[in-house]
Amino acid sequence: MTDGNIISIEGIARRYPAPGGKGKSTTIFENLWLGVRRGEFVCTIGHSGCGKTTVLNILAGLDAPSEGTVIVDGQAIDGPSLDRAVIFQSHALLPWLSVQGNVAFAVRSRWPDWSAARIEEQARRFIALVGLAGSERKRPAELSGGMKQRVGIARALSIEPKILLMDEPFSALDALTRGTLQDEARRICMETGQTTYMITHDIDEAIYLADRIVLMTNGPGARVAEIVENPLPRDRARTDLYRHPSYYPLRNHLIEFLVTRSRTLRDAPADGWDPRHPPVVRPGAHPELVPGEPSLHSVPNALSA
């Protein structure tokens, strides 16, 4: 499955000892297969307990699968690496360091032989990239929540990782700040070609950011139910999303999955379901908009916007 993919998740499972022991275990997920192409932005959606964060931690090298393997750029993951940067839900800044100091700390870890001047230049470049030029000397206590998260993004990008892993990084922010940082994240990833894997509970966030959306069934015993290819143009703008004819079919499809199918498909997979090759769908794709692509109409549901 590694051909053409910078990330190749191959048959991984995660099991934990069940309460009471006696050799029993609880399977959070099993037989997960997924490839991520270089420069692609992939979001995973699923209910709490399906193992989304565990998958991300395995990609980061912070956890290990009970079986299976994950290959990144041709090498099996064996612990954390500066080739894989993580942006967590909390900014996790060092409070005694300035904005410049926090980012420079990461740069120095990545390139310990660089001169102080080169480290400072690299840090300043990425601080400016996230719109914080002029705030280099401020400490975290002087920053708003959104500014702190920008520093976290700058720190992750400053080491120029092969993979950017994002664990619901905007979930704790107010709606306006969250939207602004989503815009920044999309702009940066588009401009730099950054490969990104993100988990989220926010359907609209996934629609706006992702090239593909991975849908996981409920846990325990979760599985990848299907992979949704985003039919919206890559150069999409937030203000124009709802005008696109594929927007509501896509949104309805995701809502319908979370409301009903995420539960039923765990217990009764669709006929012919193959864990190595989960169904790939493109809700709302119109032949006149996407030549050669079949159209998939949205599933009617009571939550249609």
Short mmCIF file of C-alpha atoms in Angstrom, two decimals:
data_model
loop_
_atom_site.label_atom_id
_atom_site.label_comp_id
_atom_site.label_asym_id
_atom_site.label_seq_id
_atom_site.Cartn_x
_atom_site.Cartn_y
_atom_site.Cartn_z
CA MET A 1 0.00 0.00 0.00
CA THR A 2 3.06 2.25 0.18
CA ASP A 3 3.19 3.06 -3.54
CA GLY A 4 2.67 6.80 -4.02
CA ASN A 5 1.92 7.41 -0.33
CA ILE A 6 4.08 9.24 2.17
CA ILE A 7 2.01 7.67 4.98
CA SER A 8 0.94 4.04 4.79
CA ILE A 9 -1.12 2.65 7.68
CA GLU A 10 -1.08 -1.12 7.26
CA GLY A 11 -3.46 -3.30 9.22
CA ILE A 12 -3.00 -1.63 12.60
CA ALA A 13 -5.02 -2.49 15.71
CA ARG A 14 -5.00 -1.20 19.28
CA ARG A 15 -6.10 -3.34 22.19
CA TYR A 16 -6.07 -2.69 25.93
CA PRO A 17 -6.49 -5.12 28.84
CA ALA A 18 -10.17 -5.38 29.77
CA PRO A 19 -11.26 -4.53 33.32
CA GLY A 20 -10.82 -7.57 35.50
CA GLY A 21 -7.92 -8.91 33.48
CA LYS A 22 -7.88 -12.70 33.03
CA GLY A 23 -6.30 -12.32 29.60
CA LYS A 24 -9.22 -10.47 28.10
CA SER A 25 -8.79 -7.27 26.09
CA THR A 26 -10.84 -4.46 24.57
CA THR A 27 -10.26 -3.76 20.89
CA ILE A 28 -10.51 -0.03 20.19
CA PHE A 29 -9.98 -0.51 16.45
CA GLU A 30 -8.51 -3.19 14.24
CA ASN A 31 -7.41 -3.89 10.68
CA LEU A 32 -7.06 -0.21 9.75
CA TRP A 33 -5.55 0.52 6.34
CA LEU A 34 -5.02 4.02 4.98
CA GLY A 35 -2.64 5.78 2.62
CA VAL A 36 -1.95 9.52 2.58
CA ARG A 37 -0.38 11.11 -0.49
CA ARG A 38 2.38 13.68 -0.31
CA GLY A 39 0.96 17.21 -0.04
CA GLU A 40 -2.52 15.93 0.87
CA PHE A 41 -4.71 17.22 3.71
CA VAL A 42 -6.63 14.34 5.31
CA CYS A 43 -9.18 14.67 8.12
CA THR A 44 -10.58 11.81 10.18
CA ILE A 45 -14.05 12.06 11.70
CA GLY A 46 -15.73 9.71 14.15
CA HIS A 47 -17.43 9.63 17.52
CA SER A 48 -15.45 9.71 20.76
CA GLY A 49 -14.08 6.25 21.54
CA CYS A 50 -13.38 5.19 17.96
CA GLY A 51 -9.61 5.65 18.40
CA LYS A 52 -8.98 8.79 16.30
CA THR A 53 -6.48 10.23 18.77
CA THR A 54 -4.84 6.84 19.24
CA VAL A 55 -4.23 6.60 15.49
CA LEU A 56 -2.71 10.09 15.52
CA ASN A 57 -0.51 9.17 18.51
CA ILE A 58 0.68 6.08 16.65
CA LEU A 59 1.54 8.27 13.64
CA ALA A 60 3.44 10.60 15.99
CA GLY A 61 5.33 7.68 17.52
CA LEU A 62 3.84 8.39 20.96
CA ASP A 63 1.99 5.06 21.01
CA ALA A 64 2.49 1.72 19.29
CA PRO A 65 -0.10 -0.47 17.58
CA SER A 66 -0.94 -3.85 19.04
CA GLU A 67 -0.45 -5.24 15.54
CA GLY A 68 0.26 -3.92 12.08
CA THR A 69 2.66 -1.17 11.13
CA VAL A 70 2.83 2.44 9.94
CA ILE A 71 5.32 3.47 7.28
CA VAL A 72 6.29 7.10 6.70
CA ASP A 73 8.35 7.97 3.64
CA GLY A 74 9.52 4.38 3.29
CA GLN A 75 10.47 3.84 6.94
CA ALA A 76 8.48 2.06 9.64
CA ILE A 77 7.70 4.32 12.60
CA ASP A 78 9.78 3.49 15.65
CA GLY A 79 9.12 6.29 18.12
CA PRO A 80 8.83 10.08 17.80
CA SER A 81 10.68 11.95 15.08
CA LEU A 82 11.18 15.60 14.12
CA ASP A 83 9.98 14.57 10.66
CA ARG A 84 6.51 14.43 12.24
CA ALA A 85 5.33 17.56 14.05
CA VAL A 86 2.24 17.56 16.26
CA ILE A 87 -0.13 20.43 17.06
CA PHE A 88 -2.21 19.47 20.08
CA GLN A 89 -5.54 20.82 21.36
CA SER A 90 -3.62 22.90 23.90
CA HIS A 91 -0.77 25.09 22.71
CA ALA A 92 1.75 23.48 25.14
CA LEU A 93 4.09 26.49 25.05
CA LEU A 94 6.98 26.92 27.45
CA PRO A 95 5.70 29.79 29.65
CA TRP A 96 9.15 31.13 30.58
CA LEU A 97 10.14 31.63 26.92
CA SER A 98 9.03 34.34 24.52
CA VAL A 99 7.28 33.66 21.22
CA GLN A 100 10.70 33.79 19.56
CA GLY A 101 12.17 31.54 22.22
CA ASN A 102 9.46 28.89 21.88
CA VAL A 103 9.87 28.64 18.12
CA ALA A 104 13.67 28.88 18.26
CA PHE A 105 13.70 26.02 20.78
CA ALA A 106 12.12 23.74 18.17
CA VAL A 107 14.43 24.97 15.41
CA ARG A 108 17.50 24.35 17.57
CA SER A 109 16.28 20.81 18.31
CA ARG A 110 15.93 20.16 14.59
CA TRP A 111 19.23 21.70 13.52
CA PRO A 112 21.58 21.77 16.56
CA ASP A 113 24.59 22.74 14.41
CA TRP A 114 23.00 25.94 13.09
CA SER A 115 24.33 29.30 14.22
CA ALA A 116 22.26 31.44 16.58
CA ALA A 117 21.63 33.94 13.79
CA ARG A 118 20.31 31.27 11.43
CA ILE A 119 18.07 29.80 14.14
CA GLU A 120 16.67 33.27 14.88
CA GLU A 121 16.05 33.91 11.17
CA GLN A 122 14.19 30.60 10.74
CA ALA A 123 12.07 31.27 13.83
CA ARG A 124 11.19 34.80 12.70
CA ARG A 125 10.21 33.57 9.25
CA PHE A 126 7.59 31.17 10.60
CA ILE A 127 6.38 33.59 13.25
CA ALA A 128 5.67 36.01 10.41
CA LEU A 129 4.04 33.23 8.38
CA VAL A 130 1.34 32.83 11.06
CA GLY A 131 0.80 36.59 11.34
CA LEU A 132 2.65 37.27 14.60
CA ALA A 133 5.45 39.52 13.36
CA GLY A 134 6.02 42.15 16.03
CA SER A 135 5.08 39.80 18.89
CA GLU A 136 8.37 37.93 19.03
CA ARG A 137 9.30 39.17 22.51
CA LYS A 138 5.94 38.53 24.16
CA ARG A 139 5.56 35.65 26.58
CA PRO A 140 2.60 33.22 26.46
CA ALA A 141 0.89 34.97 29.40
CA GLU A 142 0.65 38.11 27.24
CA LEU A 143 -1.06 36.34 24.35
CA SER A 144 -4.67 35.50 23.59
CA GLY A 145 -5.70 31.88 23.09
CA GLY A 146 -5.67 32.26 19.33
CA MET A 147 -2.21 33.84 19.37
CA LYS A 148 -0.88 31.00 21.51
CA GLN A 149 -2.19 28.48 19.04
CA ARG A 150 -0.54 30.44 16.20
CA VAL A 151 2.75 30.09 18.05
CA GLY A 152 2.13 26.35 18.28
CA ILE A 153 1.54 26.22 14.52
CA ALA A 154 4.68 28.29 13.84
CA ARG A 155 6.72 26.02 16.11
CA ALA A 156 5.49 22.89 14.31
CA LEU A 157 6.08 24.29 10.83
CA SER A 158 9.47 25.82 11.66
CA ILE A 159 11.13 22.39 11.76
CA GLU A 160 9.84 21.77 8.21
CA PRO A 161 8.36 18.35 8.99
CA LYS A 162 7.44 15.80 6.37
CA ILE A 163 4.12 15.28 8.18
CA LEU A 164 2.02 17.73 10.19
CA LEU A 165 -0.29 16.00 12.69
CA MET A 166 -3.15 18.06 14.13
CA ASP A 167 -5.20 16.89 17.12
CA GLU A 168 -8.31 19.11 17.08
CA PRO A 169 -6.08 22.20 17.39
CA PHE A 170 -8.90 24.74 17.11
CA SER A 171 -11.59 23.07 19.23
CA ALA A 172 -11.03 25.19 22.36
CA LEU A 173 -11.19 28.53 20.53
CA ASP A 174 -14.14 30.84 20.00
CA ALA A 175 -15.87 30.62 16.61
CA LEU A 176 -14.31 33.75 15.12
CA THR A 177 -10.75 32.86 16.16
CA ARG A 178 -11.27 29.26 15.06
CA GLY A 179 -12.36 30.38 11.60
CA THR A 180 -9.38 32.73 11.29
CA LEU A 181 -6.91 29.99 12.21
CA GLN A 182 -8.57 27.53 9.85
CA ASP A 183 -8.05 30.09 7.08
CA GLU A 184 -4.40 30.46 8.09
CA ALA A 185 -3.85 26.71 8.26
CA ARG A 186 -5.37 26.18 4.84
CA ARG A 187 -3.38 29.03 3.31
CA ILE A 188 -0.10 27.76 4.74
CA CYS A 189 -0.70 24.15 3.71
CA MET A 190 -1.68 25.20 0.19
CA GLU A 191 1.36 27.48 -0.18
CA THR A 192 3.90 25.04 1.26
CA GLY A 193 2.44 21.75 0.04
CA GLN A 194 2.51 20.46 3.62
CA THR A 195 1.23 16.90 4.12
CA THR A 196 -1.30 17.09 6.95
CA TYR A 197 -3.28 14.53 8.94
CA MET A 198 -5.92 16.00 11.25
CA ILE A 199 -8.63 14.65 13.53
CA THR A 200 -11.75 16.66 14.22
CA HIS A 201 -15.35 16.43 15.40
CA ASP A 202 -16.30 19.47 13.31
CA ILE A 203 -17.92 18.54 10.00
CA ASP A 204 -17.66 22.05 8.55
CA GLU A 205 -13.97 22.22 9.48
CA ALA A 206 -13.32 18.96 7.64
CA ILE A 207 -15.25 20.13 4.58
CA TYR A 208 -13.27 23.36 4.44
CA LEU A 209 -9.80 21.96 5.09
CA ALA A 210 -9.62 18.40 3.80
CA ASP A 211 -8.90 16.87 0.43
CA ARG A 212 -10.21 13.56 1.78
CA ILE A 213 -12.26 12.75 4.89
CA VAL A 214 -11.85 9.37 6.59
CA LEU A 215 -15.02 8.16 8.32
CA MET A 216 -14.57 5.79 11.27
CA THR A 217 -17.34 3.72 12.79
CA ASN A 218 -18.13 3.80 16.48
CA GLY A 219 -15.83 2.02 18.89
CA PRO A 220 -14.91 -0.28 20.40
CA GLY A 221 -14.07 -2.42 17.41
CA ALA A 222 -13.99 0.64 15.14
CA ARG A 223 -13.10 0.40 11.48
CA VAL A 224 -12.67 2.73 8.51
CA ALA A 225 -16.15 2.68 7.01
CA GLU A 226 -15.38 4.77 3.93
CA ILE A 227 -13.20 7.52 2.54
CA VAL A 228 -14.91 10.64 1.22
CA GLU A 229 -13.19 12.59 -1.54
CA ASN A 230 -14.00 16.27 -1.20
CA PRO A 231 -15.70 17.37 -4.45
CA LEU A 232 -15.17 21.08 -3.73
CA PRO A 233 -12.38 22.87 -5.62
CA ARG A 234 -9.01 22.98 -3.84
CA ASP A 235 -8.87 26.77 -4.09
CA ARG A 236 -12.19 27.09 -2.28
CA ALA A 237 -12.99 30.16 -0.21
CA ARG A 238 -14.98 29.96 3.02
CA THR A 239 -17.51 32.58 1.89
CA ASP A 240 -18.31 30.64 -1.28
CA LEU A 241 -18.62 27.11 0.13
CA TYR A 242 -22.39 27.05 0.58
CA ARG A 243 -22.94 28.24 -3.00
CA HIS A 244 -21.22 25.22 -4.52
CA PRO A 245 -23.72 22.58 -5.73
CA SER A 246 -21.75 19.80 -4.00
CA TYR A 247 -21.62 21.47 -0.59
CA TYR A 248 -24.94 20.35 0.90
CA PRO A 249 -24.82 16.80 -0.53
CA LEU A 250 -21.37 16.45 1.03
CA ARG A 251 -22.43 17.92 4.38
CA ASN A 252 -25.60 15.82 4.50
CA HIS A 253 -23.61 12.68 3.73
CA LEU A 254 -21.24 13.32 6.66
CA ILE A 255 -24.07 14.15 9.08
CA GLU A 256 -26.01 11.06 8.06
CA PHE A 257 -22.94 8.93 8.67
CA LEU A 258 -22.40 10.28 12.18
CA VAL A 259 -26.10 10.08 13.12
CA THR A 260 -26.83 6.55 11.89
CA ARG A 261 -24.29 4.67 9.79
CA SER A 262 -21.30 5.10 12.13
CA ARG A 263 -23.09 2.76 14.52
CA THR A 264 -24.67 0.29 12.11
CA LEU A 265 -21.60 -0.19 9.92
CA ARG A 266 -19.50 -1.23 12.92
CA ASP A 267 -21.81 -4.17 13.62
CA ALA A 268 -22.76 -4.97 10.03
CA PRO A 269 -20.23 -3.86 7.38
CA ALA A 270 -21.56 -3.17 3.91
CA ASP A 271 -21.61 -6.09 1.47
CA GLY A 272 -18.20 -6.56 -0.09
CA TRP A 273 -16.45 -4.28 2.40
CA ASP A 274 -12.67 -4.79 2.22
CA PRO A 275 -10.58 -3.28 5.06
CA ARG A 276 -7.62 -2.86 2.70
CA HIS A 277 -9.73 -0.93 0.22
CA PRO A 278 -12.55 0.92 2.02
CA PRO A 279 -15.24 2.39 -0.25
CA VAL A 280 -14.29 5.73 -1.77
CA VAL A 281 -17.21 8.07 -2.39
CA ARG A 282 -17.59 11.60 -3.74
CA PRO A 283 -20.94 12.96 -2.53
CA GLY A 284 -22.58 15.52 -4.77
CA ALA A 285 -20.00 15.29 -7.52
CA HIS A 286 -21.48 16.52 -10.77
CA PRO A 287 -20.24 15.12 -14.09
CA GLU A 288 -20.20 18.60 -15.58
CA LEU A 289 -17.99 19.82 -12.70
CA VAL A 290 -15.76 16.75 -12.35
CA PRO A 291 -15.28 15.07 -15.74
CA GLY A 292 -15.27 11.30 -15.52
CA GLU A 293 -16.51 11.16 -11.92
CA PRO A 294 -19.82 9.45 -11.11
CA SER A 295 -22.46 11.42 -9.27
CA LEU A 296 -23.43 10.34 -5.76
CA HIS A 297 -26.60 11.94 -4.44
CA SER A 298 -26.83 12.81 -0.77
CA VAL A 299 -28.87 10.65 1.55
CA PRO A 300 -32.00 12.53 2.69
CA ASN A 301 -32.12 13.18 6.41
CA ALA A 302 -33.87 15.40 8.89
CA LEU A 303 -30.72 17.39 9.57
CA SER A 304 -30.37 18.83 6.07
CA ALA A 305 -29.22 22.42 6.37
#
